[in-house]
Amino acid sequence: MVERHAEVIGGGIGGLTAATALAQRGWTVRLHERQSAIRAIGAGIYVWDNGLSALEEIGAFADATRGAHIGPAIEARSRTGRTLYRIDINGQGRPRCYTLLRDRLIAALVRAATTAGVELIADSAAVAADPGGRVEFEDGRSITADLIVVANGVHSRLRDRLGLTARRVRMREGAARLMVPASVDYLPPEDSVKHLEHFQGRRRLLYTPCTPESVYLALVADADDPATRGDGIDVDSWVRSFPYLAPILRAAPEVQIRWDNFEFIRLSTWSRGKVAFLGDAAHAQPPYLGQGGGTAMINAVSLAATVSDDLPLSDALARWEREQRPGIERTQKTSYRMRLLNSVPDRVRDPLLITAGRLPGLTHSQLAATRLRPATSGVDADIPLPERRGTR
């Protein structure tokens, strides 16, 4: 058997997963991270069934999910806390949805990559990738490979130099992300274990337990909203939007936030020659479905499986894209459409969501991505979706 070599650009969720899956299939793999160390960017993260299946495929599930929160339900709520609809999760016949700290996930993926034999190199910034299989670096180095996997985020210079972007939308909305210490004072016990998304005007507030000690908050607003500018948030302004969440918002003023604008990216093709793109570099989406990480992981495992088959690389990459792109792009489009709720007045949106919560169509569109599986899992993709419960 001829030994094949891959260079992976980007030490995030997609890059680490791809590197590990390739190494487990006999490739020699070198992964490059432009920062001085591989570390998490962000706070908490949702990992649904599809992402959990990818973690199982590469043997990182137990490590990544140790201490994760496994909640009973996801609820949409009004500014006053009224439940508009509910999706039951993590029970028999229901989709799995674990919430965990992003740095724990990254650390688990690093350990899986190291165990698989991946060579990890920090302070290594790629500046160009040639379809013939050569990648060039900022320090003047160039390296050849049988496959180059680019998973270096929405601002990928390698993607832009190859002119693959068909559509890129820097969205009006973004999120201030922060972690606060968990406390019994925030919410009633029956609510504190749920994932809660609140709506008011053009703002949303996502409450996500991640560990027994920490809660992840995402404060979604327009980029020009003055209450989320700088390194902190205007707590009083957010309390006026969501008065019943005052206790948890009052815990946030000393916590440094991370602000990110949402982006939508679609490529003309996911590969060019020996260069393949995945994750936010190829299919970035707003986080309304919590599927950015999950789609990156299943795409990474599927890529590794397909290019490891006995096919010419060009045929393998074409097959990978043909099989994976439709499901991932449906997920992107659903998430992108969900931004439209931000423009609907509360007096219209609240009854609209209550009604939608009683209908099966929206449930299936929102949860469809949880049914996606890596190409090698052998899991039936047509698992039943749970019933969605609206308020009466």
PDB file of C-alpha atoms in Angstrom, residues 152-308:
ATOM      1  CA  ASN A 152      -8.932  27.823   8.571  1.00  0.00           C
ATOM      2  CA  GLY A 153     -12.143  29.740   9.075  1.00  0.00           C
ATOM      3  CA  VAL A 154     -14.319  32.369   7.451  1.00  0.00           C
ATOM      4  CA  HIS A 155     -11.391  34.649   6.628  1.00  0.00           C
ATOM      5  CA  SER A 156      -9.451  31.974   4.718  1.00  0.00           C
ATOM      6  CA  ARG A 157      -6.883  33.598   2.449  1.00  0.00           C
ATOM      7  CA  LEU A 158      -6.238  30.275   0.757  1.00  0.00           C
ATOM      8  CA  ARG A 159      -9.868  30.058  -0.343  1.00  0.00           C
ATOM      9  CA  ASP A 160      -9.903  33.637  -1.545  1.00  0.00           C
ATOM     10  CA  ARG A 161      -6.683  33.250  -3.541  1.00  0.00           C
ATOM     11  CA  LEU A 162      -8.213  30.346  -5.416  1.00  0.00           C
ATOM     12  CA  GLY A 163     -11.342  32.403  -6.123  1.00  0.00           C
ATOM     13  CA  LEU A 164     -13.789  29.784  -4.882  1.00  0.00           C
ATOM     14  CA  THR A 165     -16.248  32.015  -3.027  1.00  0.00           C
ATOM     15  CA  ALA A 166     -19.603  32.068  -4.799  1.00  0.00           C
ATOM     16  CA  ARG A 167     -21.414  33.996  -2.080  1.00  0.00           C
ATOM     17  CA  ARG A 168     -20.304  35.603   1.170  1.00  0.00           C
ATOM     18  CA  VAL A 169     -22.671  37.553   3.418  1.00  0.00           C
ATOM     19  CA  ARG A 170     -21.384  39.430   6.425  1.00  0.00           C
ATOM     20  CA  MET A 171     -24.648  39.556   8.288  1.00  0.00           C
ATOM     21  CA  ARG A 172     -26.173  42.446  10.169  1.00  0.00           C
ATOM     22  CA  GLU A 173     -26.440  40.291  13.290  1.00  0.00           C
ATOM     23  CA  GLY A 174     -23.809  38.913  15.614  1.00  0.00           C
ATOM     24  CA  ALA A 175     -23.443  37.703  19.173  1.00  0.00           C
ATOM     25  CA  ALA A 176     -21.669  38.672  22.357  1.00  0.00           C
ATOM     26  CA  ARG A 177     -20.581  35.377  23.899  1.00  0.00           C
ATOM     27  CA  LEU A 178     -19.646  34.980  27.537  1.00  0.00           C
ATOM     28  CA  MET A 179     -19.480  32.481  30.369  1.00  0.00           C
ATOM     29  CA  VAL A 180     -20.892  33.165  33.830  1.00  0.00           C
ATOM     30  CA  PRO A 181     -20.700  31.033  36.977  1.00  0.00           C
ATOM     31  CA  ALA A 182     -23.711  28.775  37.476  1.00  0.00           C
ATOM     32  CA  SER A 183     -26.047  29.696  40.335  1.00  0.00           C
ATOM     33  CA  VAL A 184     -29.344  28.442  41.760  1.00  0.00           C
ATOM     34  CA  ASP A 185     -30.453  32.084  41.937  1.00  0.00           C
ATOM     35  CA  TYR A 186     -30.801  32.574  38.179  1.00  0.00           C
ATOM     36  CA  LEU A 187     -33.874  30.491  37.337  1.00  0.00           C
ATOM     37  CA  PRO A 188     -36.282  28.009  38.932  1.00  0.00           C
ATOM     38  CA  PRO A 189     -34.714  24.520  39.148  1.00  0.00           C
ATOM     39  CA  GLU A 190     -36.954  23.094  36.432  1.00  0.00           C
ATOM     40  CA  ASP A 191     -35.808  25.813  34.009  1.00  0.00           C
ATOM     41  CA  SER A 192     -32.127  25.995  34.918  1.00  0.00           C
ATOM     42  CA  VAL A 193     -31.367  22.670  33.202  1.00  0.00           C
ATOM     43  CA  LYS A 194     -33.008  23.612  29.879  1.00  0.00           C
ATOM     44  CA  HIS A 195     -31.610  25.436  26.872  1.00  0.00           C
ATOM     45  CA  LEU A 196     -33.610  28.657  26.578  1.00  0.00           C
ATOM     46  CA  GLU A 197     -33.730  31.064  23.631  1.00  0.00           C
ATOM     47  CA  HIS A 198     -35.471  34.363  24.379  1.00  0.00           C
ATOM     48  CA  PHE A 199     -36.776  36.905  21.856  1.00  0.00           C
ATOM     49  CA  GLN A 200     -37.318  40.655  22.183  1.00  0.00           C
ATOM     50  CA  GLY A 201     -37.276  43.072  19.291  1.00  0.00           C
ATOM     51  CA  ARG A 202     -34.124  42.453  17.250  1.00  0.00           C
ATOM     52  CA  ARG A 203     -32.421  40.874  20.245  1.00  0.00           C
ATOM     53  CA  ARG A 204     -32.163  37.277  21.377  1.00  0.00           C
ATOM     54  CA  LEU A 205     -30.660  35.864  24.544  1.00  0.00           C
ATOM     55  CA  LEU A 206     -29.564  32.239  24.611  1.00  0.00           C
ATOM     56  CA  TYR A 207     -29.140  30.576  28.010  1.00  0.00           C
ATOM     57  CA  THR A 208     -27.070  27.378  27.870  1.00  0.00           C
ATOM     58  CA  PRO A 209     -25.863  25.309  30.843  1.00  0.00           C
ATOM     59  CA  CYS A 210     -22.498  23.758  29.913  1.00  0.00           C
ATOM     60  CA  THR A 211     -21.137  22.256  33.129  1.00  0.00           C
ATOM     61  CA  PRO A 212     -22.311  22.183  36.748  1.00  0.00           C
ATOM     62  CA  GLU A 213     -20.133  25.249  37.303  1.00  0.00           C
ATOM     63  CA  SER A 214     -20.718  27.362  34.198  1.00  0.00           C
ATOM     64  CA  VAL A 215     -23.446  28.798  31.984  1.00  0.00           C
ATOM     65  CA  TYR A 216     -22.910  30.026  28.438  1.00  0.00           C
ATOM     66  CA  LEU A 217     -24.767  33.162  27.350  1.00  0.00           C
ATOM     67  CA  ALA A 218     -25.083  34.380  23.774  1.00  0.00           C
ATOM     68  CA  LEU A 219     -26.536  37.871  23.413  1.00  0.00           C
ATOM     69  CA  VAL A 220     -27.616  38.223  19.789  1.00  0.00           C
ATOM     70  CA  ALA A 221     -28.115  41.709  18.389  1.00  0.00           C
ATOM     71  CA  ASP A 222     -27.341  43.911  15.423  1.00  0.00           C
ATOM     72  CA  ALA A 223     -23.699  44.863  15.103  1.00  0.00           C
ATOM     73  CA  ASP A 224     -24.567  48.527  15.700  1.00  0.00           C
ATOM     74  CA  ASP A 225     -26.518  47.836  18.915  1.00  0.00           C
ATOM     75  CA  PRO A 226     -24.788  50.077  21.491  1.00  0.00           C
ATOM     76  CA  ALA A 227     -25.544  47.615  24.303  1.00  0.00           C
ATOM     77  CA  THR A 228     -22.952  45.135  23.003  1.00  0.00           C
ATOM     78  CA  ARG A 229     -20.090  47.408  22.040  1.00  0.00           C
ATOM     79  CA  GLY A 230     -16.607  47.220  23.490  1.00  0.00           C
ATOM     80  CA  ASP A 231     -15.402  44.545  25.883  1.00  0.00           C
ATOM     81  CA  GLY A 232     -18.597  44.344  27.923  1.00  0.00           C
ATOM     82  CA  ILE A 233     -22.364  44.647  27.699  1.00  0.00           C
ATOM     83  CA  ASP A 234     -24.806  47.316  28.834  1.00  0.00           C
ATOM     84  CA  VAL A 235     -26.455  45.205  31.514  1.00  0.00           C
ATOM     85  CA  ASP A 236     -29.273  47.655  32.247  1.00  0.00           C
ATOM     86  CA  SER A 237     -30.264  47.750  28.593  1.00  0.00           C
ATOM     87  CA  TRP A 238     -30.390  43.955  28.368  1.00  0.00           C
ATOM     88  CA  VAL A 239     -32.338  43.719  31.634  1.00  0.00           C
ATOM     89  CA  ARG A 240     -34.955  46.042  30.132  1.00  0.00           C
ATOM     90  CA  SER A 241     -35.219  43.646  27.186  1.00  0.00           C
ATOM     91  CA  PHE A 242     -35.393  40.505  29.350  1.00  0.00           C
ATOM     92  CA  PRO A 243     -36.491  41.529  32.850  1.00  0.00           C
ATOM     93  CA  TYR A 244     -36.969  38.047  34.260  1.00  0.00           C
ATOM     94  CA  LEU A 245     -33.342  37.233  33.416  1.00  0.00           C
ATOM     95  CA  ALA A 246     -32.025  40.108  35.528  1.00  0.00           C
ATOM     96  CA  PRO A 247     -30.233  37.816  38.041  1.00  0.00           C
ATOM     97  CA  ILE A 248     -28.065  36.159  35.419  1.00  0.00           C
ATOM     98  CA  LEU A 249     -27.471  39.390  33.500  1.00  0.00           C
ATOM     99  CA  ARG A 250     -26.363  41.077  36.709  1.00  0.00           C
ATOM    100  CA  ALA A 251     -23.679  38.378  36.989  1.00  0.00           C
ATOM    101  CA  ALA A 252     -22.213  39.400  33.634  1.00  0.00           C
ATOM    102  CA  PRO A 253     -20.838  42.971  33.921  1.00  0.00           C
ATOM    103  CA  GLU A 254     -17.326  41.942  34.948  1.00  0.00           C
ATOM    104  CA  VAL A 255     -17.079  39.181  32.355  1.00  0.00           C
ATOM    105  CA  GLN A 256     -15.179  39.922  29.160  1.00  0.00           C
ATOM    106  CA  ILE A 257     -17.213  39.241  26.043  1.00  0.00           C
ATOM    107  CA  ARG A 258     -16.295  38.009  22.613  1.00  0.00           C
ATOM    108  CA  TRP A 259     -18.249  39.593  19.759  1.00  0.00           C
ATOM    109  CA  ASP A 260     -18.548  37.891  16.372  1.00  0.00           C
ATOM    110  CA  ASN A 261     -20.548  38.943  13.343  1.00  0.00           C
ATOM    111  CA  PHE A 262     -22.454  36.089  11.756  1.00  0.00           C
ATOM    112  CA  GLU A 263     -21.425  35.070   8.245  1.00  0.00           C
ATOM    113  CA  PHE A 264     -22.814  32.936   5.453  1.00  0.00           C
ATOM    114  CA  ILE A 265     -20.386  31.434   2.937  1.00  0.00           C
ATOM    115  CA  ARG A 266     -21.063  29.274  -0.097  1.00  0.00           C
ATOM    116  CA  LEU A 267     -18.352  28.101  -2.495  1.00  0.00           C
ATOM    117  CA  SER A 268     -18.548  27.357  -6.202  1.00  0.00           C
ATOM    118  CA  THR A 269     -16.842  24.054  -5.413  1.00  0.00           C
ATOM    119  CA  TRP A 270     -15.430  22.509  -2.247  1.00  0.00           C
ATOM    120  CA  SER A 271     -12.184  21.435  -3.918  1.00  0.00           C
ATOM    121  CA  ARG A 272      -9.720  22.496  -6.562  1.00  0.00           C
ATOM    122  CA  GLY A 273      -7.167  19.919  -7.639  1.00  0.00           C
ATOM    123  CA  LYS A 274      -5.614  18.438  -4.495  1.00  0.00           C
ATOM    124  CA  VAL A 275      -7.015  21.153  -2.189  1.00  0.00           C
ATOM    125  CA  ALA A 276     -10.245  20.563  -0.228  1.00  0.00           C
ATOM    126  CA  PHE A 277     -12.127  23.072   1.936  1.00  0.00           C
ATOM    127  CA  LEU A 278     -14.439  22.442   4.881  1.00  0.00           C
ATOM    128  CA  GLY A 279     -15.847  24.067   8.004  1.00  0.00           C
ATOM    129  CA  ASP A 280     -16.365  27.824   8.109  1.00  0.00           C
ATOM    130  CA  ALA A 281     -13.940  28.271   5.216  1.00  0.00           C
ATOM    131  CA  ALA A 282     -16.437  26.427   2.994  1.00  0.00           C
ATOM    132  CA  HIS A 283     -19.877  26.443   4.605  1.00  0.00           C
ATOM    133  CA  ALA A 284     -20.081  29.080   7.356  1.00  0.00           C
ATOM    134  CA  GLN A 285     -23.551  29.668   8.762  1.00  0.00           C
ATOM    135  CA  PRO A 286     -25.170  31.744  11.507  1.00  0.00           C
ATOM    136  CA  PRO A 287     -25.482  29.756  14.745  1.00  0.00           C
ATOM    137  CA  TYR A 288     -29.279  29.645  14.984  1.00  0.00           C
ATOM    138  CA  LEU A 289     -29.271  25.831  14.633  1.00  0.00           C
ATOM    139  CA  GLY A 290     -26.087  25.213  16.627  1.00  0.00           C
ATOM    140  CA  GLN A 291     -24.657  23.249  13.690  1.00  0.00           C
ATOM    141  CA  GLY A 292     -21.402  24.951  12.702  1.00  0.00           C
ATOM    142  CA  GLY A 293     -19.213  22.517  14.615  1.00  0.00           C
ATOM    143  CA  GLY A 294     -21.348  19.471  13.878  1.00  0.00           C
ATOM    144  CA  THR A 295     -21.395  19.956  10.121  1.00  0.00           C
ATOM    145  CA  ALA A 296     -17.636  20.604  10.125  1.00  0.00           C
ATOM    146  CA  MET A 297     -16.973  17.337  11.972  1.00  0.00           C
ATOM    147  CA  ILE A 298     -19.195  15.103   9.852  1.00  0.00           C
ATOM    148  CA  ASN A 299     -17.794  16.654   6.690  1.00  0.00           C
ATOM    149  CA  ALA A 300     -14.236  16.096   7.920  1.00  0.00           C
ATOM    150  CA  VAL A 301     -14.806  12.416   8.734  1.00  0.00           C
ATOM    151  CA  SER A 302     -16.618  11.908   5.434  1.00  0.00           C
ATOM    152  CA  LEU A 303     -13.766  13.533   3.516  1.00  0.00           C
ATOM    153  CA  ALA A 304     -11.202  11.264   5.166  1.00  0.00           C
ATOM    154  CA  ALA A 305     -13.265   8.160   4.453  1.00  0.00           C
ATOM    155  CA  THR A 306     -13.916   9.034   0.823  1.00  0.00           C
ATOM    156  CA  VAL A 307     -10.356   9.986  -0.153  1.00  0.00           C
ATOM    157  CA  SER A 308      -9.094   6.815   1.545  1.00  0.00           C
TER     158      SER A 308
END
